[in-house]
Amino acid sequence: MPHPLASKILFVDAYDSFSNNIISLLETRLPSVHVTSIKIDEPIADFPTFLSKFDAVVAGPGPGHPSNPQDVGLMSRLWQLVDDDMIPVLGICLGFQSLVTAFGGQVVPLPKPQHGVVRKVVSSGTSIFRGIPKLAPVQYHSLHALLPGYSDVAVHSPLAGGLGPCNIDHDLEALAWDVGGGDRNATLPKTSHASSGAVLMASKHRTKPFYGLQFHPESICSDEGSRQLIVNWWSEAQQWNQQHRATGLRYRRIRNRPRSPSTTSKAHLPSFTSHDQAVNGYGSELRTQPKLYGAPKKPLKVISHVIPLGTLTVNDICDLLNTRSGHGVVLDSERHQRPEVGRFSIIGKIHPTSIRLEYSVGSGSVKIFGNGTASGYDPLDVRLESFQNDIFCYLKAFMEPRTAVGGDPSIPFWGGLVGNISYEACLETIGIQTPRHEGKPDINFLYVERSVVIDHELQTVHIQSIIPHDYDWRVQVSSELENLQRTCPEVYSCEPHVFQPGAVVSKIDPVEYGSKVRMCQEHIRKGNSYELCLTTQATSETRSQVEDTWPMYQRLRNLNPAPFSTYLRTGKLTLLSSSPERFMSWTRPSTYATTLIGETRSVVQFRPIKGTVKRYPHGPNGPEVSLQDAIRLLSTPKERAENLMIVDLIRHDLHGVVGSGN
C-alpha cells in the first residue's frame, strides 16, 4: 500500500507496450510518488470527481490516431477540464498528439516512421526544458503533430539557434524540435519542415497546466536529459497545484459536489488498480482459492546424487531412462556447449502416474491426466471460475504447494512443470479471441518429479527426485549410469530415412507473403504498431503415421547443433526443436552476489535480444562469419532499432511482474 502522504499520479494507459516503463520512471525518479493506472476505456461517469484524488495525470503512448475516439478514450476528456477541475497533465507520444489535436492542431504521417531511434532534440530552454537545451531521446512514432496554422509542407519558422514564438494566436507553445541528423550541437534552422527533418517534439498550453512530449523519456537508450524532463515537469505541476489547488479547497469541493446514484454506486466505479496491485495480480487472490486436489501437504525436498559425467552422453541417459517410450522431456544442450549458454541438459523421467495438464483457449477448464491414477487417460476437468478464469492463475496455484526446495542452487531445474504454451494462449490473456483447434491444446505441461541434469561445464550428472523417500530410484539410476560409462565418446550420425519418400512439405506463396508484408508496413505507417513480426507456418505430411519420433529428433540435432534443443512428447503433441535462442533464463537469488546493502538478487537474461547472425552466410561449405562482420551487421540502424524495441518491450513485461525500479 502507498504511504498515506505520498503524492498520487494517475496514468492513463492506451494499451501500450511501454506503459510499465513510464510508471517505473515516475515512481523511481519522483520522490514519494505513487502511480495508479487505468485504461483509456474505463467507464468513469464523474471524471472530475475521480481526478480530484490525484495530484497530476500522465496520458501515455499507444497505437492509433488521436482523432479516433476509441484510440484516446479518456484522454480527450482531460483537455476539456476547466476552472477548479483542471489538473496538471503530461501527454507522451499519443498523449502529446491528443493534446495538439484537442487545441486545433493536426497529426499527419511522417515521411519515414521513426521507431527505436535516438535523435538529437533542440529545446527552447524554458518551462520543463529549463537547463536542458539539447537532449537525445528515443522516438517511437509514425505520425507527427503540427500546431495550428501550419501545413505539412512548412511546419514552423523558428528562429535560428532557438525556438522563437512563430504564432501566438493559438493556445499551444512549441518547446522542442527534432531538427534531423545526429549533431548534438545542432541549432534550429530559419526554415524547418518535416521533409527536412524538423519535427515538433514538445509543447505546452499557454495558460493551462497541460504539457506534451512526442518522444519516450522512459526508453533504456534515452539520455539523462530526457529523464530530467520528468523531474522538471513534476516541479511545475506541484507549483501549479500550490497556486490553484489548495488542499482544503480541493477536498471541500469533493465533499460539496452533488452526487448522483451513478457516481456513488460501486457498480459504476472504475476497476482501476494501483501499479503494485497490478504487479501482484496473480498473488493475493489465490490465497482464498480452494485447495487443489492431490496437492502435497509438506514442502517437496530435493533428493539428489552427483556422479562424474565421464563418457556418458545425453543419448546414453535417454536410453537408460527409456525416454523414447511414452511421454518424454529432453532439454538438450550437449551439441553446442559454451560457458554462458548451453551449459545444462535436462532429462525428465516420466512415470505412468505423472501429472499432465492440457488447456485449450476458450474451453474454460484445464484437463488433468495422471494425478495418481495408473491409466492416466481419464482426465479430471477443473473449471477455471475459481481461478479468475485465467489458466495462468491456475498454474500458479498448482505450483505453489509443489515447489521444490533444498536442491543444489547452481542447478537450474529441481523438478516442476515442463511443456509448451502457444501464442493463442497468451493472446487470450489480453482479451483477443482466437479460434480453437480441436485436438491441439494450447498449453501442455508435464509435472516432472524425477530428473537427470547434466552440467556440461563441470562434467557432472545430477540424479534428482522430489518424490518423498525416493531413495531407491536415485541409487538405482546412479548405479546404472556408473556402470554405463564408456571408454570412447559416441559417434554422431544422421539417420537418412527419417521422412518417408513422398512427404509433402507446404510452401509459402510469394505473392501472398508480399501482400502481407505491405499490409504490415501500412499498419506501421498509420501508427497502429511500432513493429510487426509476420509469422508463417509450414507443414509436412507423410504417407503414413510416424510411429517413432526419436530418430527424427536425432537427425535434427545432428544436422543443426544448437545450444537449446528440445524433445517434448506429451499427449498427442510431439515437439522437436533445435534453436540458438533462449527466450529467458533467471538465476536463484542465492547464486548471485549479495549487494552492499545485504540484498540478494536474481539475474534475468534474454539471449539473444532478437535473432542471430547467420554463421555461414555463403553456405555450409563457405567461410564462417567473423566477429568483426557480425558486429558490423548488428550495428546497422535497422538492427539497433529492432534490438532496442525488444529491450524496451521486455523491460515493460518485467516491470509488470517485479514492479518499479526492479
XYZ file of C-alpha atoms in Angstrom:
662
model
C 0.000 0.000 0.000
C 1.250 3.504 -0.751
C 2.187 5.833 2.102
C -0.845 7.959 3.067
C 1.164 11.143 2.449
C 2.528 10.021 -0.932
C 1.705 12.150 -3.945
C -0.647 10.428 -6.367
C -0.248 10.390 -10.132
C -2.846 8.845 -12.424
C -1.503 7.067 -15.507
C -3.956 6.728 -18.404
C -2.861 3.630 -20.301
C -3.698 3.434 -24.014
C -2.811 -0.264 -24.169
C 0.832 0.464 -24.965
C 3.822 -1.890 -24.849
C 5.928 0.509 -22.756
C 3.425 1.706 -20.122
C 5.084 -0.055 -17.188
C 8.417 1.573 -18.074
C 6.822 5.017 -17.762
C 5.263 4.073 -14.434
C 8.643 2.843 -13.190
C 10.293 6.103 -14.310
C 7.684 8.139 -12.431
C 7.944 6.112 -9.241
C 11.753 5.960 -9.195
C 12.655 9.497 -10.295
C 9.969 11.400 -8.392
C 10.184 11.361 -4.576
C 7.266 9.860 -2.631
C 5.083 9.317 -5.687
C 2.576 6.507 -6.118
C 1.100 5.746 -9.546
C -2.398 4.420 -10.203
C -3.075 3.065 -13.693
C -6.353 2.938 -15.594
C -7.160 2.068 -19.196
C -8.410 4.649 -21.643
C -11.794 2.924 -21.896
C -12.645 2.792 -18.175
C -16.335 3.714 -17.636
C -15.981 6.726 -15.309
C -19.160 8.774 -15.067
C -17.953 11.749 -12.994
C -14.439 12.213 -14.309
C -13.623 15.496 -12.476
C -14.528 13.988 -9.090
C -12.430 10.952 -9.852
C -9.447 13.121 -10.867
C -9.676 15.237 -7.720
C -7.969 12.424 -5.787
C -4.767 12.856 -7.803
C -2.006 15.427 -7.979
C -1.315 15.010 -11.696
C -2.059 12.835 -14.719
C 0.181 11.247 -17.349
C -1.561 10.370 -20.627
C 0.542 7.606 -22.104
C 1.530 6.400 -25.551
C -0.395 3.882 -27.576
C -1.367 2.718 -31.060
C -3.706 4.551 -33.385
C -4.542 8.151 -34.235
C -5.589 10.881 -31.767
C -8.590 11.827 -33.948
C -10.073 8.385 -33.334
C -12.074 8.498 -30.064
C -11.530 4.779 -29.473
C -7.742 5.223 -29.595
C -7.561 8.004 -26.995
C -10.653 7.372 -24.846
C -10.415 9.277 -21.554
C -7.512 11.395 -22.815
C -9.856 13.669 -24.747
C -11.743 14.419 -21.520
C -8.548 15.600 -19.820
C -8.133 18.529 -22.195
C -11.762 19.608 -21.614
C -11.202 20.273 -17.894
C -11.787 23.884 -16.874
C -11.579 26.107 -13.802
C -11.326 24.225 -10.487
C -11.421 20.836 -12.206
C -8.131 21.385 -14.030
C -5.171 19.204 -13.051
C -1.563 19.085 -14.379
C -1.320 16.662 -17.311
C 1.682 15.351 -19.235
C 0.992 13.645 -22.573
C 3.581 11.257 -24.001
C 3.561 10.294 -27.696
C -0.132 9.559 -28.379
C -0.984 11.624 -25.298
C 1.019 14.527 -26.759
C -0.684 14.170 -30.144
C -4.066 14.119 -28.396
C -3.182 17.413 -26.699
C -2.269 19.031 -30.019
C -5.439 17.902 -31.801
C -7.596 18.995 -28.853
C -6.385 22.575 -29.312
C -6.692 22.872 -33.077
C -3.544 21.171 -34.349
C -3.102 18.345 -36.816
C -1.419 14.947 -36.682
C -0.114 13.623 -40.002
C 2.187 10.788 -41.152
C 5.929 11.277 -41.061
C 7.767 10.918 -44.375
C 9.551 7.990 -42.716
C 8.435 6.313 -39.453
C 10.841 6.727 -36.532
C 10.790 3.700 -34.253
C 13.527 2.706 -31.857
C 15.858 5.519 -32.959
C 17.843 8.006 -30.877
C 17.543 11.529 -32.300
C 19.011 14.835 -31.204
C 16.434 17.338 -29.972
C 16.905 21.101 -29.533
C 14.713 22.894 -26.998
C 13.702 26.429 -26.056
C 15.401 26.007 -22.697
C 12.221 27.221 -20.996
C 9.461 25.649 -18.883
C 10.107 21.937 -18.347
C 13.182 22.210 -20.592
C 14.959 24.669 -18.321
C 18.593 23.643 -18.075
C 18.148 21.162 -20.935
C 18.905 23.000 -24.203
C 19.740 19.767 -26.047
C 18.936 16.137 -25.425
C 18.977 12.744 -27.154
C 15.751 10.818 -26.530
C 14.359 7.698 -28.189
C 11.467 8.106 -30.601
C 8.658 5.667 -31.404
C 6.221 7.308 -33.806
C 4.902 7.135 -37.347
C 2.843 10.327 -37.008
C 3.845 13.849 -36.033
C 1.996 16.862 -34.710
C 1.523 20.254 -36.364
C 0.497 23.264 -34.298
C -2.488 25.309 -35.561
C -1.875 27.472 -38.602
C 0.803 25.309 -40.220
C 0.722 22.789 -43.035
C 2.756 19.650 -43.545
C 4.863 21.484 -46.135
C 6.011 24.364 -43.962
C 5.768 23.236 -40.368
C 7.205 26.206 -38.479
C 9.688 29.023 -38.876
C 11.588 29.021 -35.571
C 14.469 31.383 -35.110
C 17.958 30.076 -35.801
C 19.651 28.790 -32.685
C 16.487 28.615 -30.648
C 12.707 28.436 -30.586
C 11.129 31.819 -31.040
C 7.357 32.335 -30.994
C 6.040 31.999 -34.527
C 2.295 32.262 -33.992
C 0.831 33.419 -30.709
C -2.769 33.266 -31.895
C -3.184 29.656 -30.812
C -3.217 28.038 -27.368
C -0.096 25.877 -27.646
C 3.535 26.891 -27.440
C 6.335 24.858 -29.037
C 9.095 23.772 -26.648
C 11.374 21.415 -28.599
C 12.186 20.120 -32.057
C 13.929 17.241 -33.752
C 15.986 19.101 -36.360
C 17.195 15.970 -38.137
C 20.675 14.477 -38.017
C 22.905 13.428 -35.186
C 24.888 16.601 -34.409
C 24.450 17.334 -30.704
C 25.491 20.934 -31.325
C 22.770 21.481 -33.936
C 20.531 24.535 -33.760
C 17.216 25.158 -35.396
C 17.329 26.435 -38.975
C 15.408 29.516 -40.041
C 13.058 27.357 -42.075
C 12.028 23.928 -40.816
C 9.692 21.406 -42.315
C 9.033 17.679 -41.980
C 10.728 16.748 -45.240
C 13.989 18.266 -43.996
C 13.699 16.544 -40.630
C 12.428 19.300 -38.287
C 9.582 17.770 -36.282
C 7.762 19.136 -33.240
C 8.878 17.229 -30.140
C 7.212 19.055 -27.253
C 4.682 21.741 -26.469
C 2.671 23.229 -23.616
C -0.584 25.102 -23.219
C -0.070 28.806 -22.680
C -2.483 29.137 -19.729
C -3.402 25.613 -18.604
C -1.102 23.031 -16.898
C -1.004 20.804 -19.989
C 2.307 19.572 -21.429
C 3.275 17.070 -24.108
C 6.327 15.111 -25.306
C 6.486 13.281 -28.629
C 9.469 11.134 -27.612
C 9.838 8.424 -24.971
C 11.860 9.532 -21.926
C 11.434 6.087 -20.337
C 13.341 4.189 -23.044
C 16.536 2.464 -21.948
C 18.515 4.484 -24.525
C 17.038 7.916 -23.781
C 19.664 10.150 -22.183
C 19.680 11.685 -18.713
C 18.258 14.952 -20.016
C 15.158 13.085 -21.204
C 14.584 11.718 -17.701
C 15.289 15.073 -16.043
C 12.321 16.419 -18.011
C 10.034 14.298 -15.846
C 11.513 15.886 -12.704
C 11.108 19.369 -14.184
C 7.502 18.653 -15.179
C 6.689 17.362 -11.708
C 8.186 20.517 -10.165
C 5.980 22.727 -12.352
C 2.939 20.536 -11.624
C 3.475 20.897 -7.869
C 3.874 24.657 -8.166
C 0.644 24.903 -10.159
C -1.190 22.796 -7.565
C 0.020 25.023 -4.732
C -1.265 28.087 -6.538
C -4.534 26.731 -7.911
C -5.492 23.602 -5.958
C -5.204 24.434 -2.264
C -5.655 21.194 -0.332
C -8.527 22.382 1.835
C -10.469 23.820 -1.106
C -9.721 20.705 -3.110
C -11.335 18.305 -0.652
C -14.193 20.663 0.221
C -15.012 20.657 -3.473
C -15.205 16.863 -3.364
C -17.500 16.863 -0.342
C -19.763 19.586 -1.696
C -20.114 18.182 -5.195
C -23.657 16.856 -5.774
C -23.540 13.101 -6.063
C -25.822 11.105 -8.265
C -26.523 7.418 -7.628
C -24.405 6.532 -10.637
C -21.255 8.087 -9.116
C -21.676 6.549 -5.668
C -22.748 3.079 -6.745
C -19.923 0.579 -6.671
C -21.219 -0.888 -9.888
C -20.199 2.313 -11.680
C -16.801 2.835 -10.059
C -13.825 2.140 -12.324
C -11.950 -1.092 -11.875
C -8.599 0.709 -11.804
C -5.678 -0.679 -9.840
C -2.559 0.805 -8.408
C 0.592 -0.363 -10.121
C 1.625 -2.603 -7.234
C -1.811 -4.223 -7.233
C -1.465 -4.928 -10.942
C 2.003 -6.372 -10.390
C 0.678 -8.755 -7.752
C -2.372 -9.725 -9.766
C -1.514 -13.398 -9.631
C -0.751 -13.319 -5.915
C -3.099 -12.454 -3.080
C -6.316 -13.501 -4.829
C -5.148 -17.094 -4.917
C -4.800 -17.353 -1.154
C -8.566 -17.705 -0.881
C -8.878 -20.277 -3.646
C -9.997 -23.827 -2.853
C -7.262 -26.354 -2.222
C -6.130 -28.244 -5.284
C -6.864 -31.939 -5.395
C -3.800 -34.099 -4.831
C -1.519 -31.270 -3.679
C 1.235 -32.307 -1.243
C 0.902 -31.161 2.345
C 4.625 -30.665 3.017
C 7.382 -28.886 1.046
C 8.969 -31.130 -1.580
C 12.565 -31.760 -0.588
C 15.001 -32.440 -3.419
C 16.838 -35.759 -3.142
C 19.942 -35.742 -5.324
C 23.142 -37.588 -6.055
C 26.077 -36.439 -8.183
C 28.335 -38.610 -10.313
C 31.034 -37.734 -12.881
C 29.813 -37.409 -16.460
C 32.795 -39.297 -17.852
C 31.942 -40.561 -21.321
C 28.179 -40.549 -20.786
C 26.090 -38.714 -23.369
C 22.557 -37.353 -23.438
C 21.581 -40.287 -25.651
C 23.037 -42.775 -23.170
C 20.956 -41.356 -20.357
C 17.818 -41.120 -22.515
C 18.209 -44.775 -23.491
C 18.618 -45.791 -19.856
C 15.525 -43.815 -18.813
C 13.593 -45.123 -21.867
C 12.768 -41.576 -22.949
C 11.620 -42.597 -26.419
C 8.730 -44.620 -24.984
C 5.657 -42.859 -23.608
C 5.871 -39.243 -22.550
C 9.289 -37.639 -22.766
C 11.142 -34.460 -21.768
C 14.632 -33.631 -23.048
C 16.093 -30.100 -22.915
C 19.344 -30.735 -24.725
C 22.460 -28.539 -24.908
C 25.041 -31.258 -25.498
C 25.821 -30.499 -29.147
C 26.618 -26.793 -28.694
C 28.219 -26.041 -25.339
C 29.509 -22.628 -24.294
C 30.126 -21.382 -20.745
C 27.409 -18.715 -20.938
C 24.835 -20.702 -22.936
C 24.084 -24.364 -23.331
C 25.656 -25.374 -20.031
C 22.935 -27.728 -18.821
C 20.892 -30.551 -20.307
C 17.730 -31.657 -18.503
C 16.111 -35.076 -18.944
C 12.830 -35.855 -17.249
C 11.857 -39.348 -16.168
C 8.101 -39.585 -16.705
C 6.286 -42.435 -14.983
C 2.725 -43.715 -15.671
C 1.129 -41.666 -12.876
C 2.916 -38.402 -13.677
C 0.547 -35.424 -13.809
C -0.102 -33.939 -17.233
C -2.044 -30.708 -17.832
C -3.840 -29.664 -21.019
C -5.684 -26.450 -21.780
C -7.373 -25.116 -24.928
C -8.271 -21.438 -25.361
C -11.927 -20.704 -24.753
C -12.593 -24.022 -23.019
C -12.862 -22.567 -19.520
C -11.303 -25.654 -17.937
C -7.994 -27.452 -17.603
C -7.724 -31.213 -18.073
C -5.599 -33.112 -15.550
C -4.275 -36.529 -16.527
C -2.467 -38.936 -14.226
C -2.619 -37.494 -10.708
C -2.114 -40.882 -9.081
C -4.211 -42.992 -11.442
C -2.329 -45.708 -13.262
C -4.198 -45.340 -16.524
C -3.787 -41.581 -16.829
C -6.346 -41.482 -19.656
C -9.444 -40.367 -17.754
C -8.846 -36.664 -17.213
C -10.221 -34.605 -14.394
C -11.803 -31.379 -15.679
C -11.156 -28.386 -13.408
C -13.239 -25.301 -14.148
C -11.345 -22.009 -14.028
C -14.065 -19.891 -12.432
C -12.349 -20.292 -9.055
C -9.100 -19.075 -10.617
C -10.274 -15.786 -12.153
C -10.990 -17.691 -15.402
C -7.255 -17.496 -16.046
C -5.183 -20.562 -16.858
C -2.026 -18.853 -15.580
C -3.674 -18.209 -12.200
C -4.429 -21.917 -12.081
C -0.843 -22.845 -12.956
C 0.428 -20.585 -10.179
C -1.976 -22.183 -7.720
C -0.930 -25.634 -8.947
C 2.765 -24.943 -8.394
C 2.594 -23.110 -5.046
C 2.323 -26.323 -2.959
C 4.537 -28.279 -5.372
C 7.590 -26.035 -5.481
C 10.776 -27.979 -4.790
C 13.191 -26.828 -2.078
C 16.654 -27.736 -0.852
C 18.387 -28.614 -4.113
C 21.780 -27.543 -5.389
C 21.337 -23.779 -6.073
C 23.641 -23.949 -9.111
C 21.315 -26.399 -10.892
C 18.570 -24.582 -12.866
C 15.930 -27.316 -12.513
C 14.978 -29.415 -9.490
C 11.536 -30.537 -10.630
C 8.273 -28.973 -11.773
C 6.283 -28.225 -14.914
C 7.884 -28.621 -18.343
C 5.909 -28.045 -21.526
C 4.804 -25.531 -24.122
C 2.482 -22.525 -24.396
C 1.012 -21.394 -27.701
C 0.743 -17.806 -28.910
C -3.040 -18.180 -28.780
C -2.966 -18.919 -25.042
C -1.058 -15.698 -24.456
C -3.389 -13.665 -26.674
C -6.319 -14.867 -24.603
C -4.874 -13.147 -21.522
C -5.278 -9.730 -23.200
C -8.786 -10.401 -24.457
C -8.014 -11.333 -28.065
C -10.235 -14.194 -29.154
C -8.648 -16.899 -31.293
C -10.200 -19.991 -32.875
C -9.957 -23.275 -31.016
C -8.055 -26.117 -32.637
C -9.704 -29.380 -31.730
C -7.207 -32.000 -30.668
C -4.387 -29.426 -30.380
C -4.307 -27.989 -26.835
C -2.696 -24.565 -26.444
C -0.956 -25.450 -23.180
C 0.680 -28.798 -22.484
C 2.656 -29.450 -19.304
C 4.190 -32.492 -17.671
C 4.904 -32.387 -13.966
C 8.438 -33.766 -13.714
C 9.305 -35.292 -10.338
C 12.350 -37.316 -11.387
C 15.085 -35.779 -13.483
C 18.692 -36.090 -14.569
C 20.579 -32.819 -15.130
C 23.961 -32.719 -16.872
C 26.349 -29.869 -16.089
C 28.458 -29.855 -19.246
C 30.855 -27.268 -17.856
C 31.684 -29.138 -14.649
C 31.183 -32.541 -16.302
C 28.812 -33.804 -13.635
C 25.464 -35.629 -13.629
C 22.816 -34.797 -11.021
C 20.220 -37.510 -10.386
C 17.261 -35.806 -8.668
C 13.824 -36.626 -7.290
C 11.193 -34.629 -5.422
C 9.111 -37.712 -4.616
C 9.274 -38.236 -0.830
C 11.580 -41.094 0.238
C 12.502 -41.878 -3.379
C 15.990 -43.014 -2.409
C 15.825 -46.395 -4.156
C 15.272 -44.827 -7.608
C 18.116 -42.381 -7.099
C 20.504 -45.155 -6.045
C 19.399 -47.451 -8.876
C 19.835 -44.827 -11.628
C 23.174 -43.669 -10.199
C 24.465 -47.228 -10.173
C 23.248 -47.993 -13.690
C 24.786 -44.786 -15.090
C 28.122 -45.521 -13.445
C 28.065 -48.992 -14.982
C 27.229 -47.494 -18.355
C 30.387 -45.411 -18.553
C 32.009 -45.840 -21.966
C 35.640 -45.955 -22.908
C 35.171 -43.842 -26.042
C 32.801 -40.995 -26.943
C 29.694 -41.528 -29.006
C 29.979 -41.094 -32.768
C 27.121 -38.969 -34.050
C 25.479 -39.946 -37.300
C 22.456 -38.820 -39.253
C 19.770 -41.382 -39.939
C 18.990 -40.971 -43.646
C 15.419 -42.249 -43.775
C 13.598 -40.149 -41.220
C 10.971 -38.870 -43.656
C 9.378 -41.361 -45.945
C 9.657 -40.777 -49.704
C 6.781 -38.695 -50.994
C 6.439 -36.467 -47.934
C 4.602 -33.272 -48.860
C 6.004 -30.005 -47.485
C 3.885 -26.864 -47.742
C 5.346 -23.805 -49.440
C 4.635 -20.126 -48.882
C 3.014 -18.303 -51.783
C 5.438 -15.426 -52.576
C 2.663 -13.167 -53.860
C 0.503 -13.675 -50.785
C 3.501 -13.229 -48.488
C 4.494 -9.979 -50.208
C 0.954 -8.695 -49.819
C 1.063 -9.392 -46.080
C 4.402 -7.581 -45.761
C 2.940 -4.487 -47.423
C -0.088 -4.689 -45.141
C 2.209 -4.730 -42.104
C 4.112 -1.732 -43.412
C 0.868 0.179 -43.899
C -0.190 -0.512 -40.298
C 3.161 0.843 -39.090
C 2.856 3.958 -41.252
C -0.609 4.597 -39.787
C 0.733 4.418 -36.249
C -1.032 1.177 -35.334
C 2.216 -0.500 -34.258
C 5.930 0.185 -33.902
C 6.967 -3.305 -35.007
C 5.154 -6.258 -36.532
C 6.525 -9.775 -36.776
C 4.934 -11.567 -39.710
C 4.942 -15.277 -38.909
C 4.150 -18.153 -41.215
C 3.633 -21.853 -40.739
C 4.981 -24.701 -42.828
C 3.537 -28.207 -42.676
C 4.862 -31.574 -43.749
C 2.691 -34.618 -44.310
C 3.935 -38.187 -44.664
C 2.168 -41.057 -46.409
C 1.778 -42.964 -43.158
C 1.903 -42.126 -39.479
C 5.352 -41.759 -37.914
C 5.408 -44.196 -35.004
C 8.799 -43.259 -33.543
C 9.787 -39.579 -33.486
C 13.072 -40.072 -31.630
C 15.087 -40.746 -34.846
C 13.668 -37.515 -36.297
C 14.961 -35.614 -33.296
C 18.371 -37.267 -33.564
C 18.668 -36.212 -37.178
C 17.619 -32.653 -36.351
C 20.166 -32.230 -33.534
C 22.915 -33.644 -35.727
C 22.159 -31.533 -38.796
C 21.641 -28.351 -36.756
C 23.631 -28.451 -33.498
C 22.239 -25.707 -31.290
C 22.541 -24.763 -27.620
C 18.815 -25.130 -26.956
C 17.369 -28.291 -28.473
C 14.162 -29.876 -27.233
C 12.389 -33.199 -27.458
C 8.971 -32.988 -25.797
C 6.282 -35.624 -26.115
C 3.097 -35.098 -24.109
C -0.352 -36.364 -25.022
C -0.847 -36.087 -28.775
C 1.866 -33.450 -29.111
C 5.471 -34.121 -30.092
C 7.677 -31.039 -30.230
C 11.109 -31.176 -31.874
C 13.260 -28.055 -31.655
C 16.831 -27.007 -32.359
C 17.315 -23.328 -31.614
C 20.188 -20.911 -30.971
C 17.800 -18.734 -28.951
C 16.647 -18.920 -25.364
C 13.845 -16.502 -24.614
C 14.548 -16.124 -20.912
C 16.617 -17.532 -18.069
C 16.880 -16.435 -14.460
C 19.052 -17.330 -11.506
C 18.062 -18.053 -7.949
C 18.934 -15.195 -5.576
C 21.403 -17.365 -3.680
C 23.531 -17.853 -6.785
C 24.111 -14.135 -7.299
C 26.491 -11.915 -5.355
C 24.960 -10.105 -2.401
C 24.706 -6.326 -2.818
C 26.337 -3.794 -0.499
C 23.099 -3.317 1.445
C 22.655 -7.039 2.029
C 20.093 -7.784 -0.678
C 20.205 -10.906 -2.805
C 19.096 -10.529 -6.386
C 18.268 -12.718 -9.330
C 19.621 -12.149 -12.819
C 17.185 -12.413 -15.722
C 18.699 -12.803 -19.181
C 17.196 -12.765 -22.670
C 19.651 -14.088 -25.246
C 19.852 -13.135 -27.999
C 17.813 -9.941 -27.880
C 16.478 -10.568 -31.367
C 17.554 -13.165 -33.892
C 21.050 -14.253 -34.788
C 23.626 -13.615 -37.492
C 23.970 -16.432 -39.977
C 27.186 -18.240 -39.115
C 27.817 -19.455 -42.683
C 26.370 -16.678 -44.908
C 27.789 -18.280 -48.091
C 26.543 -21.808 -47.426
C 27.723 -24.691 -45.221
C 30.965 -25.082 -47.199
C 31.829 -21.369 -47.160
C 33.847 -19.412 -44.605
C 32.429 -18.721 -41.162
C 31.359 -15.132 -40.477
C 33.973 -13.203 -38.496
C 33.265 -11.422 -35.216
C 34.002 -8.091 -36.906
C 31.481 -8.824 -39.667
C 28.855 -9.867 -37.126
C 29.351 -6.671 -35.122
C 29.108 -4.592 -38.300
C 25.868 -6.305 -39.324
C 24.326 -5.877 -35.880
C 25.335 -2.204 -35.709
C 23.204 -1.061 -38.629
C 20.374 1.385 -37.743
C 17.743 -1.240 -38.541
C 19.265 -3.905 -36.282
C 19.914 -1.460 -33.444
C 16.341 -0.165 -33.645
C 14.837 -3.658 -33.583
C 17.016 -4.672 -30.637
C 16.052 -1.517 -28.743
C 12.351 -2.159 -29.360
C 12.645 -5.633 -27.885
C 14.648 -4.445 -24.858
C 12.069 -1.757 -24.038
C 9.251 -4.264 -24.529
C 10.874 -6.812 -22.222
C 11.528 -4.115 -19.605
C 7.802 -3.336 -19.716
C 6.953 -7.008 -19.220
C 9.409 -7.406 -16.330
C 8.205 -4.240 -14.591
C 4.728 -5.727 -14.803
C 5.981 -8.703 -12.790
C 8.506 -7.299 -10.313
C 7.360 -3.679 -10.037
C 9.011 -0.306 -10.467
C 12.762 0.031 -10.189
C 13.370 -3.702 -10.078
